[in-house]
Amino acid sequence: MPEFTSQMAFKNPFRRTEKQNPTMENETVKNETNTTEEQETATERTAETASADTPSAQLTESETLRAELDLLRAEHQATHDKHLRLFAEFDNFRKRTAKEKLELLQFGGESTLRSILPVLDDLDRAVVNNDTVQDLAAMREGFRLIQQKLQSTLSAQGLKVLPDPKGEFFDTDKHEAITKAPAPTPDLKGKVLEVVENGYTLNDKVIRYAKVVVGE
């Protein structure tokens, strides 16, 4: 039986296979390297895309907000200007109304007074001629005509004389009692005995009640 030596060491039947596939190992390593590089490249591209898209999106959002802010400012300014114009118009209206009211108080009766001036002229002439008039009947007629003219002038301005209340029962809604007097007959008690001053209406509104004497 031959002697077992170190030269006759046991040979691994798979060692040759391992030695016979260096190319496969290199390809595997190469494929793994390529895959890693591709993943890194894809990651870098994704990062670049994200980094490229994010500022653009932020810029677009910022521009949108700025545009909305500018629009709100413009609307606010327009509203503010409108309010200023309305305030100025109202202030002018208030001043104009106050001026018209003052003018109405000062000159509201101008047309009425102008219409009375001819009557005053007639009265002035009657007073001047009073000393030279010999016919008293003619003088009385002249004054009566002046009175009628004045009443006609005032009637044209809306002034009317209230009906004579003599003989009517005294009514506080129509008459103003200035005094009382004994009634000449029992049936006149509580009635108007005399009209001291006539009552008047202006455009159907009572501006003065008749001042009367009431029987008691």
PDB file of C-alpha atoms in Angstrom:
ATOM      1  CA  MET A   1       0.000   0.000   0.000  1.00  0.00           C
ATOM      2  CA  PRO A   2       1.529   3.289  -0.978  1.00  0.00           C
ATOM      3  CA  GLU A   3       2.339   5.824   1.709  1.00  0.00           C
ATOM      4  CA  PHE A   4       0.067   8.932   1.955  1.00  0.00           C
ATOM      5  CA  THR A   5       2.078  12.071   1.501  1.00  0.00           C
ATOM      6  CA  SER A   6       1.434  15.730   1.347  1.00  0.00           C
ATOM      7  CA  GLN A   7       1.745  15.574  -2.435  1.00  0.00           C
ATOM      8  CA  MET A   8      -1.177  13.271  -2.441  1.00  0.00           C
ATOM      9  CA  ALA A   9      -3.453  15.800  -0.695  1.00  0.00           C
ATOM     10  CA  PHE A  10      -7.161  15.542  -1.206  1.00  0.00           C
ATOM     11  CA  LYS A  11      -8.348  17.510  -4.160  1.00  0.00           C
ATOM     12  CA  ASN A  12     -11.640  19.456  -3.962  1.00  0.00           C
ATOM     13  CA  PRO A  13     -13.653  18.579  -6.997  1.00  0.00           C
ATOM     14  CA  PHE A  14     -15.374  22.003  -6.881  1.00  0.00           C
ATOM     15  CA  ARG A  15     -12.172  24.005  -6.797  1.00  0.00           C
ATOM     16  CA  ARG A  16     -11.798  23.728 -10.500  1.00  0.00           C
ATOM     17  CA  THR A  17     -15.304  24.959 -11.031  1.00  0.00           C
ATOM     18  CA  GLU A  18     -14.580  28.016  -8.933  1.00  0.00           C
ATOM     19  CA  LYS A  19     -11.437  28.635 -10.875  1.00  0.00           C
ATOM     20  CA  GLN A  20     -13.161  27.999 -14.136  1.00  0.00           C
ATOM     21  CA  ASN A  21     -15.835  30.831 -13.609  1.00  0.00           C
ATOM     22  CA  PRO A  22     -13.860  34.056 -13.040  1.00  0.00           C
ATOM     23  CA  THR A  23     -15.696  35.655 -15.956  1.00  0.00           C
ATOM     24  CA  MET A  24     -19.077  35.119 -14.361  1.00  0.00           C
ATOM     25  CA  GLU A  25     -17.844  36.620 -11.144  1.00  0.00           C
ATOM     26  CA  ASN A  26     -16.539  39.664 -12.990  1.00  0.00           C
ATOM     27  CA  GLU A  27     -19.796  40.043 -14.871  1.00  0.00           C
ATOM     28  CA  THR A  28     -21.782  39.789 -11.653  1.00  0.00           C
ATOM     29  CA  VAL A  29     -19.643  42.406  -9.992  1.00  0.00           C
ATOM     30  CA  LYS A  30     -19.867  44.538 -13.094  1.00  0.00           C
ATOM     31  CA  ASN A  31     -23.636  44.186 -13.229  1.00  0.00           C
ATOM     32  CA  GLU A  32     -23.926  45.068  -9.579  1.00  0.00           C
ATOM     33  CA  THR A  33     -21.672  48.071 -10.139  1.00  0.00           C
ATOM     34  CA  ASN A  34     -23.716  49.180 -13.140  1.00  0.00           C
ATOM     35  CA  THR A  35     -26.945  48.760 -11.209  1.00  0.00           C
ATOM     36  CA  THR A  36     -25.582  50.818  -8.340  1.00  0.00           C
ATOM     37  CA  GLU A  37     -24.381  53.508 -10.727  1.00  0.00           C
ATOM     38  CA  GLU A  38     -27.757  53.572 -12.496  1.00  0.00           C
ATOM     39  CA  GLN A  39     -29.546  53.889  -9.174  1.00  0.00           C
ATOM     40  CA  GLU A  40     -27.238  56.688  -8.122  1.00  0.00           C
ATOM     41  CA  THR A  41     -27.730  58.410 -11.475  1.00  0.00           C
ATOM     42  CA  ALA A  42     -31.508  58.068 -11.195  1.00  0.00           C
ATOM     43  CA  THR A  43     -31.391  59.416  -7.657  1.00  0.00           C
ATOM     44  CA  GLU A  44     -29.284  62.364  -8.766  1.00  0.00           C
ATOM     45  CA  ARG A  45     -31.642  63.082 -11.665  1.00  0.00           C
ATOM     46  CA  THR A  46     -34.644  62.913  -9.344  1.00  0.00           C
ATOM     47  CA  ALA A  47     -32.940  65.261  -6.926  1.00  0.00           C
ATOM     48  CA  GLU A  48     -32.025  67.605  -9.765  1.00  0.00           C
ATOM     49  CA  THR A  49     -35.602  67.497 -11.071  1.00  0.00           C
ATOM     50  CA  ALA A  50     -37.006  68.174  -7.622  1.00  0.00           C
ATOM     51  CA  SER A  51     -34.514  70.943  -7.036  1.00  0.00           C
ATOM     52  CA  ALA A  52     -35.340  72.386 -10.441  1.00  0.00           C
ATOM     53  CA  ASP A  53     -39.129  72.128 -10.024  1.00  0.00           C
ATOM     54  CA  THR A  54     -39.422  73.347  -6.428  1.00  0.00           C
ATOM     55  CA  PRO A  55     -38.097  76.915  -6.947  1.00  0.00           C
ATOM     56  CA  SER A  56     -40.229  77.245 -10.064  1.00  0.00           C
ATOM     57  CA  ALA A  57     -43.342  76.173  -8.176  1.00  0.00           C
ATOM     58  CA  GLN A  58     -42.463  78.474  -5.316  1.00  0.00           C
ATOM     59  CA  LEU A  59     -41.851  81.314  -7.745  1.00  0.00           C
ATOM     60  CA  THR A  60     -45.197  80.733  -9.434  1.00  0.00           C
ATOM     61  CA  GLU A  61     -47.024  80.664  -6.101  1.00  0.00           C
ATOM     62  CA  SER A  62     -45.235  83.827  -5.010  1.00  0.00           C
ATOM     63  CA  GLU A  63     -46.160  85.594  -8.221  1.00  0.00           C
ATOM     64  CA  THR A  64     -49.786  84.508  -7.803  1.00  0.00           C
ATOM     65  CA  LEU A  65     -49.927  85.827  -4.246  1.00  0.00           C
ATOM     66  CA  ARG A  66     -48.289  89.069  -5.329  1.00  0.00           C
ATOM     67  CA  ALA A  67     -50.824  89.481  -8.151  1.00  0.00           C
ATOM     68  CA  GLU A  68     -53.708  88.834  -5.750  1.00  0.00           C
ATOM     69  CA  LEU A  69     -52.250  91.332  -3.298  1.00  0.00           C
ATOM     70  CA  ASP A  70     -51.913  93.956  -6.031  1.00  0.00           C
ATOM     71  CA  LEU A  71     -55.527  93.333  -7.056  1.00  0.00           C
ATOM     72  CA  LEU A  72     -56.742  93.730  -3.474  1.00  0.00           C
ATOM     73  CA  ARG A  73     -54.768  96.937  -3.124  1.00  0.00           C
ATOM     74  CA  ALA A  74     -56.268  98.302  -6.334  1.00  0.00           C
ATOM     75  CA  GLU A  75     -59.792  97.392  -5.187  1.00  0.00           C
ATOM     76  CA  HIS A  76     -59.166  98.970  -1.795  1.00  0.00           C
ATOM     77  CA  GLN A  77     -57.885 102.159  -3.409  1.00  0.00           C
ATOM     78  CA  ALA A  78     -60.865 102.290  -5.762  1.00  0.00           C
ATOM     79  CA  THR A  79     -63.275 101.847  -2.847  1.00  0.00           C
ATOM     80  CA  HIS A  80     -61.428 104.471  -0.828  1.00  0.00           C
ATOM     81  CA  ASP A  81     -61.571 106.947  -3.724  1.00  0.00           C
ATOM     82  CA  LYS A  82     -65.284 106.231  -4.182  1.00  0.00           C
ATOM     83  CA  HIS A  83     -65.966 106.916  -0.513  1.00  0.00           C
ATOM     84  CA  LEU A  84     -64.015 110.167  -0.713  1.00  0.00           C
ATOM     85  CA  ARG A  85     -66.059 111.282  -3.725  1.00  0.00           C
ATOM     86  CA  LEU A  86     -69.315 110.372  -1.989  1.00  0.00           C
ATOM     87  CA  PHE A  87     -68.251 112.261   1.122  1.00  0.00           C
ATOM     88  CA  ALA A  88     -67.319 115.312  -0.959  1.00  0.00           C
ATOM     89  CA  GLU A  89     -70.631 115.164  -2.842  1.00  0.00           C
ATOM     90  CA  PHE A  90     -72.589 114.855   0.409  1.00  0.00           C
ATOM     91  CA  ASP A  91     -70.669 117.750   1.945  1.00  0.00           C
ATOM     92  CA  ASN A  92     -71.395 119.901  -1.119  1.00  0.00           C
ATOM     93  CA  PHE A  93     -75.064 118.870  -0.973  1.00  0.00           C
ATOM     94  CA  ARG A  94     -75.248 119.781   2.713  1.00  0.00           C
ATOM     95  CA  LYS A  95     -73.689 123.193   2.103  1.00  0.00           C
ATOM     96  CA  ARG A  96     -75.934 123.849  -0.895  1.00  0.00           C
ATOM     97  CA  THR A  97     -79.035 122.824   1.055  1.00  0.00           C
ATOM     98  CA  ALA A  98     -78.083 125.060   3.977  1.00  0.00           C
ATOM     99  CA  LYS A  99     -77.547 127.966   1.584  1.00  0.00           C
ATOM    100  CA  GLU A 100     -80.881 127.382  -0.156  1.00  0.00           C
ATOM    101  CA  LYS A 101     -82.645 127.160   3.208  1.00  0.00           C
ATOM    102  CA  LEU A 102     -81.107 130.447   4.307  1.00  0.00           C
ATOM    103  CA  GLU A 103     -82.088 132.095   1.025  1.00  0.00           C
ATOM    104  CA  LEU A 104     -85.611 130.715   1.402  1.00  0.00           C
ATOM    105  CA  LEU A 105     -85.904 132.213   4.870  1.00  0.00           C
ATOM    106  CA  GLN A 106     -84.539 135.532   3.674  1.00  0.00           C
ATOM    107  CA  PHE A 107     -86.266 135.818   0.305  1.00  0.00           C
ATOM    108  CA  GLY A 108     -89.062 133.228   0.414  1.00  0.00           C
ATOM    109  CA  GLY A 109     -91.741 135.919   0.678  1.00  0.00           C
ATOM    110  CA  GLU A 110     -90.247 138.076  -2.059  1.00  0.00           C
ATOM    111  CA  SER A 111     -92.942 137.307  -4.638  1.00  0.00           C
ATOM    112  CA  THR A 112     -95.716 137.929  -2.090  1.00  0.00           C
ATOM    113  CA  LEU A 113     -94.232 141.219  -1.017  1.00  0.00           C
ATOM    114  CA  ARG A 114     -93.788 142.297  -4.617  1.00  0.00           C
ATOM    115  CA  SER A 115     -97.472 141.655  -5.238  1.00  0.00           C
ATOM    116  CA  ILE A 116     -98.404 143.809  -2.225  1.00  0.00           C
ATOM    117  CA  LEU A 117     -96.318 146.802  -3.297  1.00  0.00           C
ATOM    118  CA  PRO A 118     -99.030 148.200  -5.633  1.00  0.00           C
ATOM    119  CA  VAL A 119    -101.494 148.116  -2.728  1.00  0.00           C
ATOM    120  CA  LEU A 120     -99.020 150.053  -0.588  1.00  0.00           C
ATOM    121  CA  ASP A 121     -98.703 152.587  -3.380  1.00  0.00           C
ATOM    122  CA  ASP A 122    -102.489 153.041  -3.361  1.00  0.00           C
ATOM    123  CA  LEU A 123    -102.462 153.505   0.414  1.00  0.00           C
ATOM    124  CA  ASP A 124     -99.702 156.098   0.156  1.00  0.00           C
ATOM    125  CA  ARG A 125    -101.685 158.069  -2.418  1.00  0.00           C
ATOM    126  CA  ALA A 126    -104.830 157.825  -0.298  1.00  0.00           C
ATOM    127  CA  VAL A 127    -102.987 159.214   2.740  1.00  0.00           C
ATOM    128  CA  VAL A 128    -101.494 162.083   0.704  1.00  0.00           C
ATOM    129  CA  ASN A 129    -104.860 163.018  -0.789  1.00  0.00           C
ATOM    130  CA  ASN A 130    -106.744 162.584   2.485  1.00  0.00           C
ATOM    131  CA  ASP A 131    -106.314 166.229   3.477  1.00  0.00           C
ATOM    132  CA  THR A 132    -107.637 167.573   0.174  1.00  0.00           C
ATOM    133  CA  VAL A 133    -110.582 165.228  -0.293  1.00  0.00           C
ATOM    134  CA  GLN A 134    -113.887 166.961   0.306  1.00  0.00           C
ATOM    135  CA  ASP A 135    -116.152 164.044  -0.485  1.00  0.00           C
ATOM    136  CA  LEU A 136    -115.993 161.608   2.441  1.00  0.00           C
ATOM    137  CA  ALA A 137    -118.090 159.056   0.580  1.00  0.00           C
ATOM    138  CA  ALA A 138    -115.543 159.032  -2.245  1.00  0.00           C
ATOM    139  CA  MET A 139    -112.709 158.636   0.271  1.00  0.00           C
ATOM    140  CA  ARG A 140    -114.440 155.701   1.931  1.00  0.00           C
ATOM    141  CA  GLU A 141    -115.006 154.106  -1.459  1.00  0.00           C
ATOM    142  CA  GLY A 142    -111.324 154.559  -2.254  1.00  0.00           C
ATOM    143  CA  PHE A 143    -110.283 152.741   0.923  1.00  0.00           C
ATOM    144  CA  ARG A 144    -112.795 149.999   0.227  1.00  0.00           C
ATOM    145  CA  LEU A 145    -111.294 149.469  -3.216  1.00  0.00           C
ATOM    146  CA  ILE A 146    -107.791 149.313  -1.709  1.00  0.00           C
ATOM    147  CA  GLN A 147    -108.995 146.709   0.778  1.00  0.00           C
ATOM    148  CA  GLN A 148    -110.504 144.588  -1.981  1.00  0.00           C
ATOM    149  CA  LYS A 149    -107.333 144.889  -4.014  1.00  0.00           C
ATOM    150  CA  LEU A 150    -105.242 143.736  -1.055  1.00  0.00           C
ATOM    151  CA  GLN A 151    -107.544 140.801  -0.369  1.00  0.00           C
ATOM    152  CA  SER A 152    -107.465 139.791  -4.031  1.00  0.00           C
ATOM    153  CA  THR A 153    -103.670 139.995  -4.083  1.00  0.00           C
ATOM    154  CA  LEU A 154    -103.312 137.868  -0.970  1.00  0.00           C
ATOM    155  CA  SER A 155    -105.912 135.399  -2.233  1.00  0.00           C
ATOM    156  CA  ALA A 156    -103.773 134.861  -5.329  1.00  0.00           C
ATOM    157  CA  GLN A 157    -100.955 133.856  -2.953  1.00  0.00           C
ATOM    158  CA  GLY A 158    -103.167 131.201  -1.316  1.00  0.00           C
ATOM    159  CA  LEU A 159    -104.489 133.277   1.594  1.00  0.00           C
ATOM    160  CA  LYS A 160    -108.200 132.854   2.307  1.00  0.00           C
ATOM    161  CA  VAL A 161    -110.494 134.357   4.940  1.00  0.00           C
ATOM    162  CA  LEU A 162    -112.293 131.835   7.138  1.00  0.00           C
ATOM    163  CA  PRO A 163    -116.102 132.060   7.128  1.00  0.00           C
ATOM    164  CA  ASP A 164    -117.604 134.458   9.643  1.00  0.00           C
ATOM    165  CA  PRO A 165    -118.363 132.391  12.787  1.00  0.00           C
ATOM    166  CA  LYS A 166    -120.726 134.905  14.360  1.00  0.00           C
ATOM    167  CA  GLY A 167    -123.713 133.127  15.919  1.00  0.00           C
ATOM    168  CA  GLU A 168    -121.953 129.718  15.926  1.00  0.00           C
ATOM    169  CA  PHE A 169    -121.165 127.751  19.060  1.00  0.00           C
ATOM    170  CA  PHE A 170    -117.672 128.462  20.286  1.00  0.00           C
ATOM    171  CA  ASP A 171    -115.257 125.733  19.123  1.00  0.00           C
ATOM    172  CA  THR A 172    -111.701 125.671  20.434  1.00  0.00           C
ATOM    173  CA  ASP A 173    -110.625 123.899  17.228  1.00  0.00           C
ATOM    174  CA  LYS A 174    -111.855 126.822  15.117  1.00  0.00           C
ATOM    175  CA  HIS A 175    -111.962 129.914  17.314  1.00  0.00           C
ATOM    176  CA  GLU A 176    -109.819 131.774  19.798  1.00  0.00           C
ATOM    177  CA  ALA A 177    -111.732 133.496  22.607  1.00  0.00           C
ATOM    178  CA  ILE A 178    -110.215 136.792  23.668  1.00  0.00           C
ATOM    179  CA  THR A 179    -112.980 137.712  26.093  1.00  0.00           C
ATOM    180  CA  LYS A 180    -116.485 136.891  27.281  1.00  0.00           C
ATOM    181  CA  ALA A 181    -119.556 139.096  27.356  1.00  0.00           C
ATOM    182  CA  PRO A 182    -123.091 138.737  28.680  1.00  0.00           C
ATOM    183  CA  ALA A 183    -125.289 137.083  26.089  1.00  0.00           C
ATOM    184  CA  PRO A 184    -128.148 139.394  25.034  1.00  0.00           C
ATOM    185  CA  THR A 185    -130.455 136.369  24.786  1.00  0.00           C
ATOM    186  CA  PRO A 186    -130.309 132.930  26.426  1.00  0.00           C
ATOM    187  CA  ASP A 187    -129.897 131.178  23.067  1.00  0.00           C
ATOM    188  CA  LEU A 188    -126.584 133.049  22.470  1.00  0.00           C
ATOM    189  CA  LYS A 189    -124.908 131.683  25.565  1.00  0.00           C
ATOM    190  CA  GLY A 190    -121.756 129.802  24.542  1.00  0.00           C
ATOM    191  CA  LYS A 191    -121.922 131.266  21.051  1.00  0.00           C
ATOM    192  CA  VAL A 192    -119.760 133.780  19.190  1.00  0.00           C
ATOM    193  CA  LEU A 193    -121.121 137.251  19.739  1.00  0.00           C
ATOM    194  CA  GLU A 194    -118.514 139.216  17.805  1.00  0.00           C
ATOM    195  CA  VAL A 195    -115.500 138.598  15.554  1.00  0.00           C
ATOM    196  CA  VAL A 196    -112.598 140.832  16.540  1.00  0.00           C
ATOM    197  CA  GLU A 197    -110.109 139.456  13.993  1.00  0.00           C
ATOM    198  CA  ASN A 198    -110.844 137.192  11.066  1.00  0.00           C
ATOM    199  CA  GLY A 199    -109.259 133.775  10.752  1.00  0.00           C
ATOM    200  CA  TYR A 200    -107.127 132.880   7.718  1.00  0.00           C
ATOM    201  CA  THR A 201    -105.886 129.811   5.886  1.00  0.00           C
ATOM    202  CA  LEU A 202    -102.850 129.552   3.650  1.00  0.00           C
ATOM    203  CA  ASN A 203    -103.267 126.860   1.014  1.00  0.00           C
ATOM    204  CA  ASP A 204    -105.981 125.234   3.167  1.00  0.00           C
ATOM    205  CA  LYS A 205    -103.858 125.306   6.320  1.00  0.00           C
ATOM    206  CA  VAL A 206    -105.144 127.422   9.185  1.00  0.00           C
ATOM    207  CA  ILE A 207    -102.517 130.024  10.024  1.00  0.00           C
ATOM    208  CA  ARG A 208    -104.734 132.044  12.359  1.00  0.00           C
ATOM    209  CA  TYR A 209    -107.974 131.243  14.102  1.00  0.00           C
ATOM    210  CA  ALA A 210    -110.699 133.843  14.334  1.00  0.00           C
ATOM    211  CA  LYS A 211    -110.455 135.890  17.528  1.00  0.00           C
ATOM    212  CA  VAL A 212    -113.914 136.204  18.967  1.00  0.00           C
ATOM    213  CA  VAL A 213    -116.061 137.342  21.897  1.00  0.00           C
ATOM    214  CA  VAL A 214    -118.084 134.544  23.478  1.00  0.00           C
ATOM    215  CA  GLY A 215    -121.487 134.996  25.141  1.00  0.00           C
ATOM    216  CA  GLU A 216    -122.060 133.824  28.693  1.00  0.00           C
TER     217      GLU A 216
END
